[in-house]
């Protein structure tokens, strides 16, 4: 590390957009650049991204962030990568060309395959080893789909010509040289979302790979989340900057929120919602529909684990209102529209667009709007859209409390939706606990910057990270208990109407 360097960079490759951010020693945002990419929906239930578009965007925003902050590459101590998890790319190691679009985590095309893999044992066949139920959500079945369905790909994979990666691997390979010696790497958090890694050994599980018929030669090497992995060679704006860390975005947000002790939790409101609870060095298996996942691993220290409640559709329901129904023209407008309604008017929107994830895991569910009367209008729908995020969050918190035996007394939040005051107030009301957000809401990018900065000694210990966390806003519950119970009971009835529709 250049001892003069006073900044750390992070690339945050999200479901909706890619951000390049630069942070200073206090963890404050110095500069941020962002580009959205196309959401490709070739059929009902299918969701894809173009990996080349995302790589082009990454180079553009990295250059723009450095120029905007008026910094030279030598002033950047390290760069970290964080990413939407599970989204799967397979590419040719000789040409750098993907063999198919990236299959996104929300895509449900592998439903039959998952059922087939579950066989008589059921969806928990690999749960002890991977922490996960068999679900369309994870990368393993998506790789298998590409191998089975794209002409010639299985042969090329078996000949050793193809590489698999989640978006971190795809970007890391491209950023460290691509066809010219790019590193084929991932970290323990991303690998823990493939269903192919043993949660305890932190290595690929050969038996599961064989069951999934995935050649292990395609898989990246698994590294710690905070370690110098190489240097950037093909991001013109950041030559020779050390790549100091990789973390899945939800795990990065744990870092950015300084949830570094067992018992600490956060909820991120982005395309979906992801609530994680740090369980320390113990990988706790859930009895209530949550996932067990690697939270992070720093250098050679033992890995830390988390329980996770993943909700597939929250912010993307707001996007759907904007793009598919056109009743708002920007995501922010949903709040203004929802405020025009006094309450939900009896309307509930269950956004089971990818089935239901945690804690219900119902691949057979599909989206429904229930409770409609002639009275209901777009304002009630907007309100039901926002309330859906809060109800789904309450479901995963109840599961978390049942697993841990510890009641939640405050909810730490972050992500794109937390600027929505109506949602945050309703969240506090429906939970009956305060909701707190930090000053720096981009906790995902910040977490990746922290991991990278720790690896090069820019920050000396996690204590500095804890000290950087600053209280940015708070909402207190004001709803009466019986109203809270009545509304949540209505939600639970609404959810049953989404079942058996796929
Ligand atoms: N004011 C708002 N109210 C409600 N939702 C919002 C608002 N602003 C953005 N969003 C939603 O937040 C999501 C973007 O959040 P972000 O954390 O950037 O997501 P990701 O990391 O998944 O790409 C989008 O789905 C968008 O619809
Ligand atoms: O892109 P985000 O922030 O919605 O995160 C997506 C998750 O990583 C999917 O598991």
Short mmCIF file of C-alpha atoms and ligand atoms in Angstrom, two decimals:
data_model
loop_
_atom_site.label_atom_id
_atom_site.label_comp_id
_atom_site.label_asym_id
_atom_site.label_seq_id
_atom_site.Cartn_x
_atom_site.Cartn_y
_atom_site.Cartn_z
CA UNK A 1 0.00 0.00 0.00
CA UNK A 2 1.17 3.48 -0.82
CA UNK A 3 1.65 5.08 2.64
CA UNK A 4 0.33 8.37 1.21
CA UNK A 5 -2.96 6.75 0.22
CA UNK A 6 -5.87 8.25 2.15
CA UNK A 7 -8.82 6.58 0.42
CA UNK A 8 -10.33 3.17 -0.29
CA UNK A 9 -12.51 2.28 -3.30
CA UNK A 10 -15.34 -0.23 -3.62
CA UNK A 11 -17.28 -1.64 -6.53
CA UNK A 12 -20.84 -2.58 -5.53
CA UNK A 13 -22.36 -4.70 -8.27
CA UNK A 14 -26.07 -4.79 -7.28
CA UNK A 15 -29.15 -6.30 -8.90
CA UNK A 16 -30.38 -2.95 -10.18
CA UNK A 17 -27.16 -1.02 -10.70
CA UNK A 18 -23.40 -0.96 -10.23
CA UNK A 19 -21.77 1.67 -8.02
CA UNK A 20 -18.17 2.79 -7.65
CA UNK A 21 -17.61 4.52 -4.33
CA UNK A 22 -14.63 6.14 -2.66
CA UNK A 23 -14.41 6.39 1.15
CA UNK A 24 -12.05 8.16 3.50
CA UNK A 25 -10.58 6.90 6.76
CA UNK A 26 -13.75 7.82 8.70
CA UNK A 27 -15.85 5.72 6.37
CA UNK A 28 -17.44 8.85 4.88
CA UNK A 29 -18.44 8.88 1.21
CA UNK A 30 -16.03 10.98 -0.84
CA UNK A 31 -17.55 10.23 -4.23
CA UNK A 32 -20.07 7.87 -5.79
CA UNK A 33 -20.94 6.94 -9.36
CA UNK A 34 -23.73 4.61 -10.40
CA UNK A 35 -25.07 3.06 -13.61
CA UNK A 36 -28.21 0.94 -13.94
CA UNK A 37 -28.19 -2.08 -16.23
CA UNK A 38 -30.93 -3.72 -18.23
CA UNK A 39 -33.23 -6.22 -16.53
CA UNK A 40 -33.94 -8.93 -19.10
CA UNK A 41 -37.15 -10.98 -18.70
CA UNK A 42 -37.17 -13.51 -21.59
CA UNK A 43 -40.13 -15.50 -20.14
CA UNK A 44 -42.37 -15.51 -17.09
CA UNK A 45 -40.16 -16.29 -14.09
CA UNK A 46 -36.85 -15.78 -15.94
CA UNK A 47 -34.51 -12.90 -15.03
CA UNK A 48 -31.18 -12.25 -16.75
CA UNK A 49 -28.41 -9.63 -16.92
CA UNK A 50 -25.83 -9.05 -19.64
CA UNK A 51 -22.42 -9.66 -18.00
CA UNK A 52 -20.60 -7.63 -20.66
CA UNK A 53 -22.84 -4.61 -19.99
CA UNK A 54 -22.03 -4.91 -16.28
CA UNK A 55 -18.27 -5.13 -16.94
CA UNK A 56 -18.45 -2.08 -19.26
CA UNK A 57 -20.43 -0.17 -16.61
CA UNK A 58 -17.87 -1.12 -13.95
CA UNK A 59 -14.98 0.34 -15.92
CA UNK A 60 -16.93 3.50 -16.71
CA UNK A 61 -18.02 4.21 -13.14
CA UNK A 62 -14.57 3.42 -11.71
CA UNK A 63 -13.02 5.99 -14.05
CA UNK A 64 -15.79 8.51 -13.37
CA UNK A 65 -15.52 8.11 -9.57
CA UNK A 66 -11.78 8.68 -9.57
CA UNK A 67 -12.07 11.68 -11.89
CA UNK A 68 -15.03 13.09 -9.92
CA UNK A 69 -13.14 12.80 -6.64
CA UNK A 70 -10.10 14.37 -8.34
CA UNK A 71 -7.82 11.59 -7.13
CA UNK A 72 -4.83 9.81 -8.64
CA UNK A 73 -4.73 5.98 -8.54
CA UNK A 74 -1.80 6.17 -6.07
CA UNK A 75 -4.13 7.80 -3.54
CA UNK A 76 -6.31 4.68 -3.39
CA UNK A 77 -5.00 2.21 -0.79
CA UNK A 78 -7.09 -0.74 -1.97
CA UNK A 79 -10.27 -1.70 -3.78
CA UNK A 80 -12.97 -4.10 -2.57
CA UNK A 81 -15.70 -5.86 -4.55
CA UNK A 82 -19.21 -6.56 -3.29
CA UNK A 83 -21.99 -8.02 -5.35
CA UNK A 84 -25.51 -9.31 -5.79
CA UNK A 85 -25.06 -12.92 -4.72
CA UNK A 86 -26.01 -16.21 -6.49
CA UNK A 87 -26.32 -14.57 -9.94
CA UNK A 88 -24.45 -16.95 -12.21
CA UNK A 89 -22.12 -16.39 -15.18
CA UNK A 90 -20.30 -19.02 -17.24
CA UNK A 91 -17.64 -17.74 -19.63
CA UNK A 92 -14.86 -18.92 -21.93
CA UNK A 93 -11.43 -18.55 -20.33
CA UNK A 94 -9.79 -18.06 -23.76
CA UNK A 95 -12.09 -15.37 -25.20
CA UNK A 96 -13.63 -13.83 -22.08
CA UNK A 97 -17.09 -14.18 -23.67
CA UNK A 98 -20.02 -15.41 -21.55
CA UNK A 99 -21.71 -18.49 -23.02
CA UNK A 100 -25.12 -17.21 -21.86
CA UNK A 101 -26.55 -14.19 -20.05
CA UNK A 102 -26.09 -14.09 -16.27
CA UNK A 103 -28.99 -15.97 -14.62
CA UNK A 104 -30.15 -13.74 -11.77
CA UNK A 105 -30.85 -14.91 -8.22
CA UNK A 106 -34.58 -14.16 -8.66
CA UNK A 107 -34.91 -16.47 -11.69
CA UNK A 108 -37.17 -19.52 -11.14
CA UNK A 109 -36.35 -21.63 -14.23
CA UNK A 110 -34.61 -24.32 -12.15
CA UNK A 111 -37.71 -25.23 -10.14
CA UNK A 112 -38.14 -28.69 -11.72
CA UNK A 113 -34.42 -29.34 -11.46
CA UNK A 114 -34.47 -28.51 -7.75
CA UNK A 115 -37.38 -30.90 -7.24
CA UNK A 116 -35.46 -33.61 -9.11
CA UNK A 117 -32.32 -33.01 -7.01
CA UNK A 118 -34.38 -33.09 -3.80
CA UNK A 119 -35.70 -36.55 -4.75
CA UNK A 120 -37.21 -38.54 -1.88
CA UNK A 121 -34.99 -36.86 0.72
CA UNK A 122 -36.59 -33.45 0.20
CA UNK A 123 -35.40 -29.86 -0.01
CA UNK A 124 -33.17 -30.22 3.06
CA UNK A 125 -31.00 -32.88 1.40
CA UNK A 126 -27.88 -30.69 1.59
CA UNK A 127 -28.82 -28.38 4.46
CA UNK A 128 -26.34 -29.76 7.02
CA UNK A 129 -23.43 -29.31 4.66
CA UNK A 130 -24.43 -26.09 2.91
CA UNK A 131 -26.86 -24.38 5.31
CA UNK A 132 -29.35 -24.03 2.44
CA UNK A 133 -32.56 -25.68 1.23
CA UNK A 134 -32.70 -26.76 -2.41
CA UNK A 135 -34.10 -23.69 -4.14
CA UNK A 136 -34.02 -21.88 -7.46
CA UNK A 137 -32.36 -19.02 -5.52
CA UNK A 138 -28.86 -20.52 -5.40
CA UNK A 139 -26.11 -20.69 -8.04
CA UNK A 140 -25.54 -24.48 -8.28
CA UNK A 141 -28.82 -25.30 -10.07
CA UNK A 142 -28.30 -22.30 -12.38
CA UNK A 143 -24.88 -23.63 -13.48
CA UNK A 144 -26.43 -27.03 -14.12
CA UNK A 145 -29.17 -25.40 -16.21
CA UNK A 146 -26.58 -23.66 -18.41
CA UNK A 147 -24.59 -26.90 -18.79
CA UNK A 148 -27.74 -28.81 -19.79
CA UNK A 149 -29.40 -26.23 -22.00
CA UNK A 150 -26.83 -24.19 -23.90
CA UNK A 151 -25.52 -26.07 -26.95
CA UNK A 152 -21.97 -27.39 -26.66
CA UNK A 153 -21.40 -25.96 -23.19
CA UNK A 154 -21.10 -29.20 -21.24
CA UNK A 155 -18.37 -30.49 -23.57
CA UNK A 156 -16.47 -27.21 -23.36
CA UNK A 157 -16.79 -27.20 -19.56
CA UNK A 158 -15.52 -30.78 -19.33
CA UNK A 159 -12.58 -29.87 -21.57
CA UNK A 160 -11.66 -27.16 -19.03
CA UNK A 161 -12.41 -24.21 -21.35
CA UNK A 162 -15.19 -22.63 -19.28
CA UNK A 163 -15.23 -20.84 -15.96
CA UNK A 164 -18.11 -20.29 -13.57
CA UNK A 165 -18.45 -17.31 -11.29
CA UNK A 166 -20.89 -15.26 -9.30
CA UNK A 167 -20.62 -11.55 -10.17
CA UNK A 168 -17.64 -11.06 -7.84
CA UNK A 169 -15.64 -13.70 -9.74
CA UNK A 170 -16.70 -12.32 -13.10
CA UNK A 171 -15.56 -8.82 -12.15
CA UNK A 172 -12.41 -9.95 -10.28
CA UNK A 173 -11.29 -12.04 -13.29
CA UNK A 174 -11.88 -9.14 -15.65
CA UNK A 175 -10.34 -6.54 -13.33
CA UNK A 176 -7.15 -8.53 -12.73
CA UNK A 177 -6.31 -9.27 -16.36
CA UNK A 178 -9.17 -11.20 -18.03
CA UNK A 179 -7.90 -13.50 -20.78
CA UNK A 180 -4.43 -12.23 -19.97
CA UNK A 181 -4.03 -14.08 -16.66
CA UNK A 182 -7.10 -12.83 -14.75
CA UNK A 183 -7.56 -14.41 -11.31
CA UNK A 184 -10.39 -16.92 -11.06
CA UNK A 185 -11.36 -16.33 -7.43
CA UNK A 186 -14.28 -15.90 -5.06
CA UNK A 187 -14.67 -15.48 -1.32
CA UNK A 188 -16.24 -17.65 1.34
CA UNK A 189 -19.44 -15.58 1.54
CA UNK A 190 -20.21 -15.83 -2.16
CA UNK A 191 -19.18 -19.48 -2.29
CA UNK A 192 -21.60 -20.18 0.56
CA UNK A 193 -24.48 -19.16 -1.77
CA UNK A 194 -23.74 -21.71 -4.49
CA UNK A 195 -24.94 -24.85 -2.58
CA UNK A 196 -21.64 -26.36 -3.67
CA UNK A 197 -19.46 -25.34 -0.71
CA UNK A 198 -19.19 -27.21 2.57
CA UNK A 199 -19.98 -24.61 5.22
CA UNK A 200 -17.58 -26.19 7.72
CA UNK A 201 -14.49 -26.92 5.58
CA UNK A 202 -15.05 -23.83 3.37
CA UNK A 203 -14.09 -25.96 0.35
CA UNK A 204 -16.08 -27.15 -2.65
CA UNK A 205 -18.00 -30.30 -1.75
CA UNK A 206 -17.01 -32.86 -4.41
CA UNK A 207 -20.01 -35.07 -3.72
CA UNK A 208 -22.55 -32.28 -4.18
CA UNK A 209 -20.73 -31.11 -7.34
CA UNK A 210 -20.99 -34.70 -8.65
CA UNK A 211 -24.72 -34.87 -7.79
CA UNK A 212 -25.23 -31.58 -9.65
CA UNK A 213 -23.03 -32.85 -12.55
CA UNK A 214 -20.82 -29.75 -12.35
CA UNK A 215 -17.12 -30.20 -13.26
CA UNK A 216 -15.05 -28.78 -10.38
CA UNK A 217 -12.52 -27.41 -12.91
CA UNK A 218 -15.04 -24.61 -13.64
CA UNK A 219 -15.13 -23.40 -10.05
CA UNK A 220 -13.07 -20.47 -8.72
CA UNK A 221 -10.67 -20.81 -5.78
CA UNK A 222 -12.23 -19.78 -2.47
CA UNK A 223 -10.52 -17.07 -0.40
CA UNK A 224 -11.02 -15.05 2.75
CA UNK A 225 -13.26 -11.99 2.45
CA UNK A 226 -10.46 -9.67 3.53
CA UNK A 227 -7.05 -10.53 2.05
CA UNK A 228 -4.83 -9.15 -0.70
CA UNK A 229 -5.95 -11.28 -3.62
CA UNK A 230 -4.01 -9.56 -6.44
CA UNK A 231 -3.87 -6.18 -8.13
CA UNK A 232 -6.12 -4.48 -10.63
CA UNK A 233 -4.66 -4.56 -14.14
CA UNK A 234 -7.47 -3.87 -16.56
CA UNK A 235 -9.38 -1.10 -14.85
CA UNK A 236 -7.55 1.76 -16.60
CA UNK A 237 -8.43 4.19 -13.83
CA UNK A 238 -7.06 2.03 -10.99
CA UNK A 239 -3.75 0.54 -12.22
CA UNK A 240 -1.97 -1.71 -9.71
CA UNK A 241 -4.41 -0.92 -6.89
CA UNK A 242 -4.55 -3.98 -4.58
CA UNK A 243 -7.76 -6.03 -4.67
CA UNK A 244 -8.13 -6.34 -0.90
CA UNK A 245 -11.48 -7.99 -0.39
CA UNK A 246 -14.60 -9.63 -1.78
CA UNK A 247 -17.90 -9.97 0.08
CA UNK A 248 -21.45 -10.82 -0.98
CA UNK A 249 -23.49 -7.63 -0.68
CA UNK A 250 -25.56 -8.64 2.33
CA UNK A 251 -22.49 -9.78 4.24
CA UNK A 252 -20.76 -6.54 3.23
CA UNK A 253 -23.68 -4.61 4.71
CA UNK A 254 -23.11 -6.47 8.00
CA UNK A 255 -19.58 -5.09 7.91
CA UNK A 256 -20.73 -1.61 6.91
CA UNK A 257 -23.22 -1.67 9.81
CA UNK A 258 -20.49 -2.92 12.17
CA UNK A 259 -22.55 -6.03 13.07
CA UNK A 260 -19.34 -7.78 14.05
CA UNK A 261 -20.36 -9.42 17.33
CA UNK A 262 -22.63 -12.44 17.83
CA UNK A 263 -26.22 -11.26 18.31
CA UNK A 264 -25.89 -8.15 16.09
CA UNK A 265 -28.26 -7.91 13.12
CA UNK A 266 -29.25 -5.63 10.23
CA UNK A 267 -31.91 -5.53 7.54
CA UNK A 268 -31.05 -4.21 4.05
CA UNK A 269 -33.91 -2.92 1.85
CA UNK A 270 -32.80 -3.14 -1.81
CA UNK A 271 -34.22 -5.14 -4.71
CA UNK A 272 -35.12 -7.67 -2.03
CA UNK A 273 -34.70 -7.53 1.76
CA UNK A 274 -32.02 -9.43 3.61
CA UNK A 275 -31.93 -9.70 7.39
CA UNK A 276 -28.72 -11.18 8.82
CA UNK A 277 -27.87 -12.10 12.41
CA UNK A 278 -24.20 -12.65 13.33
CA UNK A 279 -23.85 -16.02 15.11
CA UNK A 280 -20.06 -15.84 15.58
CA UNK A 281 -17.91 -18.88 14.83
CA UNK A 282 -20.91 -21.21 15.12
CA UNK A 283 -22.87 -22.18 12.00
CA UNK A 284 -26.37 -22.42 13.53
CA UNK A 285 -28.88 -24.46 11.53
CA UNK A 286 -32.31 -22.85 11.41
CA UNK A 287 -35.47 -24.67 12.44
CA UNK A 288 -37.67 -21.84 11.18
CA UNK A 289 -36.92 -21.36 7.50
CA UNK A 290 -33.79 -19.21 7.65
CA UNK A 291 -30.51 -19.84 5.84
CA UNK A 292 -27.13 -20.47 7.41
CA UNK A 293 -24.43 -18.58 5.59
CA UNK A 294 -20.84 -17.43 5.99
CA UNK A 295 -20.88 -13.86 7.36
CA UNK A 296 -17.20 -13.12 6.64
CA UNK A 297 -13.68 -14.38 7.11
CA UNK A 298 -10.82 -11.99 7.83
CA UNK A 299 -7.40 -13.26 6.71
CA UNK A 300 -6.60 -16.52 8.51
CA UNK A 301 -9.07 -16.00 11.35
CA UNK A 302 -11.90 -18.52 11.74
CA UNK A 303 -14.96 -17.77 9.61
CA UNK A 304 -17.91 -16.00 11.20
CA UNK A 305 -21.40 -17.25 10.34
CA UNK A 306 -24.85 -15.71 10.12
CA UNK A 307 -28.50 -16.70 10.06
CA UNK A 308 -30.24 -15.03 7.13
CA UNK A 309 -33.82 -14.25 6.21
CA UNK A 310 -33.86 -13.57 2.46
CA UNK A 311 -36.94 -11.89 0.96
CA UNK A 312 -36.99 -11.96 -2.84
CA UNK A 313 -39.20 -8.99 -3.68
CA UNK A 314 -39.36 -5.63 -1.86
CA UNK A 315 -37.77 -2.69 -3.74
CA UNK A 316 -38.32 -4.53 -7.01
CA UNK A 317 -42.08 -4.33 -6.34
CA UNK A 318 -41.73 -0.54 -6.40
CA UNK A 319 -39.84 -0.89 -9.71
CA UNK A 320 -42.68 -3.08 -10.98
CA UNK A 321 -45.23 -0.38 -10.12
CA UNK A 322 -43.08 2.08 -12.07
CA UNK A 323 -42.10 -0.06 -15.07
CA UNK A 324 -44.93 -2.57 -15.51
CA UNK A 325 -47.98 -0.60 -14.29
CA UNK A 326 -46.66 2.91 -14.90
CA UNK A 327 -48.63 4.39 -11.98
CA UNK A 328 -45.49 6.14 -10.70
CA UNK A 329 -42.64 7.55 -12.75
CA UNK A 330 -39.90 7.25 -10.12
CA UNK A 331 -39.39 4.97 -7.12
CA UNK A 332 -39.54 7.96 -4.76
CA UNK A 333 -43.07 8.81 -5.96
CA UNK A 334 -44.48 5.70 -4.32
CA UNK A 335 -44.33 7.43 -0.95
CA UNK A 336 -46.27 10.48 -2.09
CA UNK A 337 -48.93 8.24 -3.67
CA UNK A 338 -49.16 5.97 -0.62
CA UNK A 339 -49.51 8.98 1.72
CA UNK A 340 -52.72 9.98 -0.06
CA UNK A 341 -54.39 6.89 1.42
CA UNK A 342 -55.25 6.99 5.10
CA UNK A 343 -54.51 3.27 5.41
CA UNK A 344 -54.35 0.20 3.15
CA UNK A 345 -58.15 0.16 2.72
CA UNK A 346 -58.06 -3.60 3.36
CA UNK A 347 -55.70 -4.21 0.41
CA UNK A 348 -52.68 -6.53 0.71
CA UNK A 349 -50.10 -7.18 -2.03
CA UNK A 350 -48.18 -10.45 -1.67
CA UNK A 351 -45.28 -10.08 -4.15
CA UNK A 352 -44.44 -13.76 -4.63
CA UNK A 353 -42.98 -13.08 -8.10
CA UNK A 354 -40.19 -15.64 -7.53
CA UNK A 355 -42.25 -17.83 -5.23
CA UNK A 356 -41.79 -16.99 -1.55
CA UNK A 357 -38.33 -17.18 0.01
CA UNK A 358 -37.70 -17.03 3.77
CA UNK A 359 -39.25 -18.11 5.99
CA UNK A 360 -41.90 -19.91 3.93
CA UNK A 361 -39.92 -21.29 0.92
CA UNK A 362 -42.96 -21.75 -1.33
CA UNK A 363 -41.81 -22.05 -4.97
CA UNK A 364 -45.46 -22.68 -5.89
CA UNK A 365 -46.55 -19.19 -4.78
CA UNK A 366 -47.14 -16.28 -7.17
CA UNK A 367 -48.02 -12.64 -6.64
CA UNK A 368 -51.55 -11.68 -5.56
CA UNK A 369 -53.40 -8.50 -4.63
CA UNK A 370 -56.28 -9.29 -2.24
CA UNK A 371 -58.92 -7.39 -0.29
CA UNK A 372 -60.04 -5.27 -3.26
CA UNK A 373 -63.34 -3.37 -3.18
CA UNK A 374 -64.74 -0.57 -5.39
CA UNK A 375 -63.23 1.81 -2.83
CA UNK A 376 -59.66 0.69 -3.51
CA UNK A 377 -57.54 2.79 -5.86
CA UNK A 378 -53.90 3.30 -6.81
CA UNK A 379 -53.12 4.97 -3.48
CA UNK A 380 -54.10 1.81 -1.60
CA UNK A 381 -52.05 -0.32 -3.99
CA UNK A 382 -49.02 1.95 -3.41
CA UNK A 383 -49.52 1.60 0.32
CA UNK A 384 -49.89 -2.17 0.08
CA UNK A 385 -46.65 -2.29 -1.95
CA UNK A 386 -44.70 -0.54 0.81
CA UNK A 387 -46.40 -2.43 3.62
CA UNK A 388 -45.48 -5.75 1.95
CA UNK A 389 -41.78 -5.07 2.70
CA UNK A 390 -42.57 -4.45 6.35
CA UNK A 391 -44.80 -7.53 6.78
CA UNK A 392 -42.27 -9.80 5.10
CA UNK A 393 -39.58 -8.36 7.38
CA UNK A 394 -41.70 -9.12 10.43
CA UNK A 395 -42.03 -12.74 9.26
CA UNK A 396 -38.25 -13.23 9.07
CA UNK A 397 -37.72 -11.47 12.39
CA UNK A 398 -40.19 -13.81 14.07
CA UNK A 399 -38.26 -16.76 12.58
CA UNK A 400 -34.97 -15.24 13.78
CA UNK A 401 -36.33 -14.77 17.30
CA UNK A 402 -37.64 -18.35 17.34
CA UNK A 403 -34.23 -19.70 16.23
CA UNK A 404 -32.12 -17.54 18.53
CA UNK A 405 -34.49 -17.33 21.50
CA UNK A 406 -33.57 -13.65 21.79
CA UNK A 407 -36.19 -10.94 21.13
CA UNK A 408 -35.15 -8.11 18.85
CA UNK A 409 -35.13 -4.76 20.63
CA UNK A 410 -33.99 -2.48 17.76
CA UNK A 411 -33.74 -3.00 14.01
CA UNK A 412 -30.68 -1.57 12.20
CA UNK A 413 -31.61 -0.81 8.58
CA UNK A 414 -29.96 0.35 5.35
CA UNK A 415 -30.36 0.16 1.55
CA UNK A 416 -32.19 2.04 -1.21
CA UNK A 417 -35.67 1.91 0.37
CA UNK A 418 -34.80 3.36 3.78
CA UNK A 419 -35.13 6.89 2.43
CA UNK A 420 -38.86 6.11 2.45
CA UNK A 421 -40.13 7.61 5.67
CA UNK A 422 -43.61 6.11 5.45
CA UNK A 423 -42.16 2.61 5.07
CA UNK A 424 -39.71 3.05 7.95
CA UNK A 425 -42.46 4.36 10.27
CA UNK A 426 -44.74 1.49 9.28
CA UNK A 427 -41.88 -0.97 9.80
CA UNK A 428 -41.35 0.30 13.33
CA UNK A 429 -45.13 0.19 13.95
CA UNK A 430 -45.63 -3.34 12.67
CA UNK A 431 -42.65 -4.63 14.67
CA UNK A 432 -43.28 -2.58 17.79
CA UNK A 433 -39.55 -1.73 18.10
CA UNK A 434 -37.43 1.28 17.06
CA UNK A 435 -35.83 1.25 13.60
CA UNK A 436 -32.40 2.88 13.29
CA UNK A 437 -30.34 3.84 10.26
CA UNK A 438 -26.67 4.91 10.09
CA UNK A 439 -25.37 8.15 8.57
CA UNK A 440 -23.77 6.22 5.70
CA UNK A 441 -26.64 4.31 4.14
CA UNK A 442 -24.43 2.71 1.43
CA UNK A 443 -23.30 0.10 3.94
CA UNK A 444 -22.73 -2.49 1.22
CA UNK A 445 -20.01 -0.57 -0.58
CA UNK A 446 -18.66 0.66 2.75
CA UNK A 447 -18.39 -2.93 4.02
CA UNK A 448 -16.38 -3.97 0.95
CA UNK A 449 -14.13 -0.94 1.41
CA UNK A 450 -13.60 -1.91 5.06
CA UNK A 451 -12.67 -5.49 4.11
CA UNK A 452 -10.18 -4.22 1.51
CA UNK A 453 -8.75 -1.53 3.78
CA UNK A 454 -8.25 -3.98 6.64
CA UNK A 455 -6.36 -6.33 4.32
CA UNK A 456 -3.76 -3.69 3.44
CA UNK A 457 -3.51 -2.21 6.95
CA UNK A 458 -5.31 1.03 6.04
CA UNK A 459 -7.60 0.33 8.99
CA UNK A 460 -5.78 -1.54 11.76
CA UNK A 461 -8.66 -3.42 13.37
CA UNK A 462 -12.41 -3.88 13.39
CA UNK A 463 -12.52 -1.54 16.41
CA UNK A 464 -11.90 1.39 14.06
CA UNK A 465 -14.82 0.22 11.96
CA UNK A 466 -17.07 0.02 14.99
CA UNK A 467 -16.04 3.54 15.98
CA UNK A 468 -16.93 4.86 12.52
CA UNK A 469 -20.59 3.77 12.78
CA UNK A 470 -22.77 6.85 13.39
CA UNK A 471 -26.49 7.12 14.12
CA UNK A 472 -28.30 8.76 11.18
CA UNK A 473 -32.03 8.52 11.94
CA UNK A 474 -34.61 6.69 14.03
CA UNK A 475 -38.33 5.79 13.93
CA UNK A 476 -40.32 4.87 17.05
CA UNK A 477 -43.42 2.65 17.13
CA UNK A 478 -46.69 4.55 17.64
CA UNK A 479 -49.27 1.92 16.62
CA UNK A 480 -51.61 0.36 19.18
CA UNK A 481 -51.00 -3.35 19.86
CA UNK A 482 -54.45 -4.50 18.69
CA UNK A 483 -54.09 -2.60 15.39
CA UNK A 484 -50.67 -4.19 14.85
CA UNK A 485 -52.13 -7.65 15.47
CA UNK A 486 -55.15 -7.01 13.24
CA UNK A 487 -53.02 -5.86 10.30
CA UNK A 488 -50.51 -8.69 10.60
CA UNK A 489 -53.30 -11.27 10.82
CA UNK A 490 -54.69 -9.78 7.59
CA UNK A 491 -51.28 -10.18 5.95
CA UNK A 492 -51.04 -13.81 7.02
CA UNK A 493 -54.46 -14.55 5.51
CA UNK A 494 -53.43 -12.78 2.30
CA UNK A 495 -50.27 -14.88 1.98
CA UNK A 496 -52.26 -18.13 1.91
CA UNK A 497 -53.98 -16.88 -1.27
CA UNK A 498 -50.64 -16.80 -3.09
CA UNK A 499 -50.03 -20.55 -2.69
CA UNK A 500 -50.40 -23.21 -5.44
CA UNK A 501 -50.46 -20.69 -8.28
CA UNK A 502 -47.21 -21.54 -10.11
N1 LIG B 1 -38.00 6.34 -2.19
C1 LIG B 1 -38.11 5.03 -2.37
N2 LIG B 1 -39.16 4.35 -1.87
C2 LIG B 1 -39.29 3.02 -2.04
N3 LIG B 1 -38.40 2.27 -2.71
C3 LIG B 1 -37.34 2.88 -3.24
C4 LIG B 1 -37.14 4.29 -3.10
N4 LIG B 1 -35.97 4.59 -3.74
C5 LIG B 1 -35.48 3.45 -4.25
N5 LIG B 1 -36.29 2.41 -3.95
C6 LIG B 1 -36.11 1.00 -4.31
O1 LIG B 1 -34.85 0.59 -3.80
C7 LIG B 1 -34.23 -0.34 -4.70
C8 LIG B 1 -32.80 0.09 -4.95
O2 LIG B 1 -32.08 -0.04 -3.77
P1 LIG B 1 -30.54 -0.47 -3.82
O3 LIG B 1 -30.12 -0.60 -2.39
O4 LIG B 1 -29.84 0.47 -4.70
O5 LIG B 1 -30.74 -1.87 -4.54
P2 LIG B 1 -29.77 -2.98 -5.13
O6 LIG B 1 -28.52 -2.96 -4.29
O7 LIG B 1 -30.59 -4.20 -4.96
O8 LIG B 1 -29.51 -2.70 -6.57
C9 LIG B 1 -35.03 -0.34 -5.98
O9 LIG B 1 -35.69 -1.58 -6.08
C10 LIG B 1 -36.03 0.80 -5.81
O10 LIG B 1 -37.30 0.46 -6.32
O1 LIG B 2 -28.76 -6.56 -5.25
P1 LIG B 2 -29.34 -6.59 -3.89
O2 LIG B 2 -28.74 -5.57 -2.97
O3 LIG B 2 -30.83 -6.58 -3.87
O4 LIG B 2 -28.90 -7.99 -3.24
C1 LIG B 2 -29.23 -9.18 -3.83
C2 LIG B 2 -28.82 -10.33 -2.93
O5 LIG B 2 -27.44 -10.43 -2.77
C3 LIG B 2 -29.38 -11.61 -3.45
O6 LIG B 2 -29.06 -12.66 -2.58
#
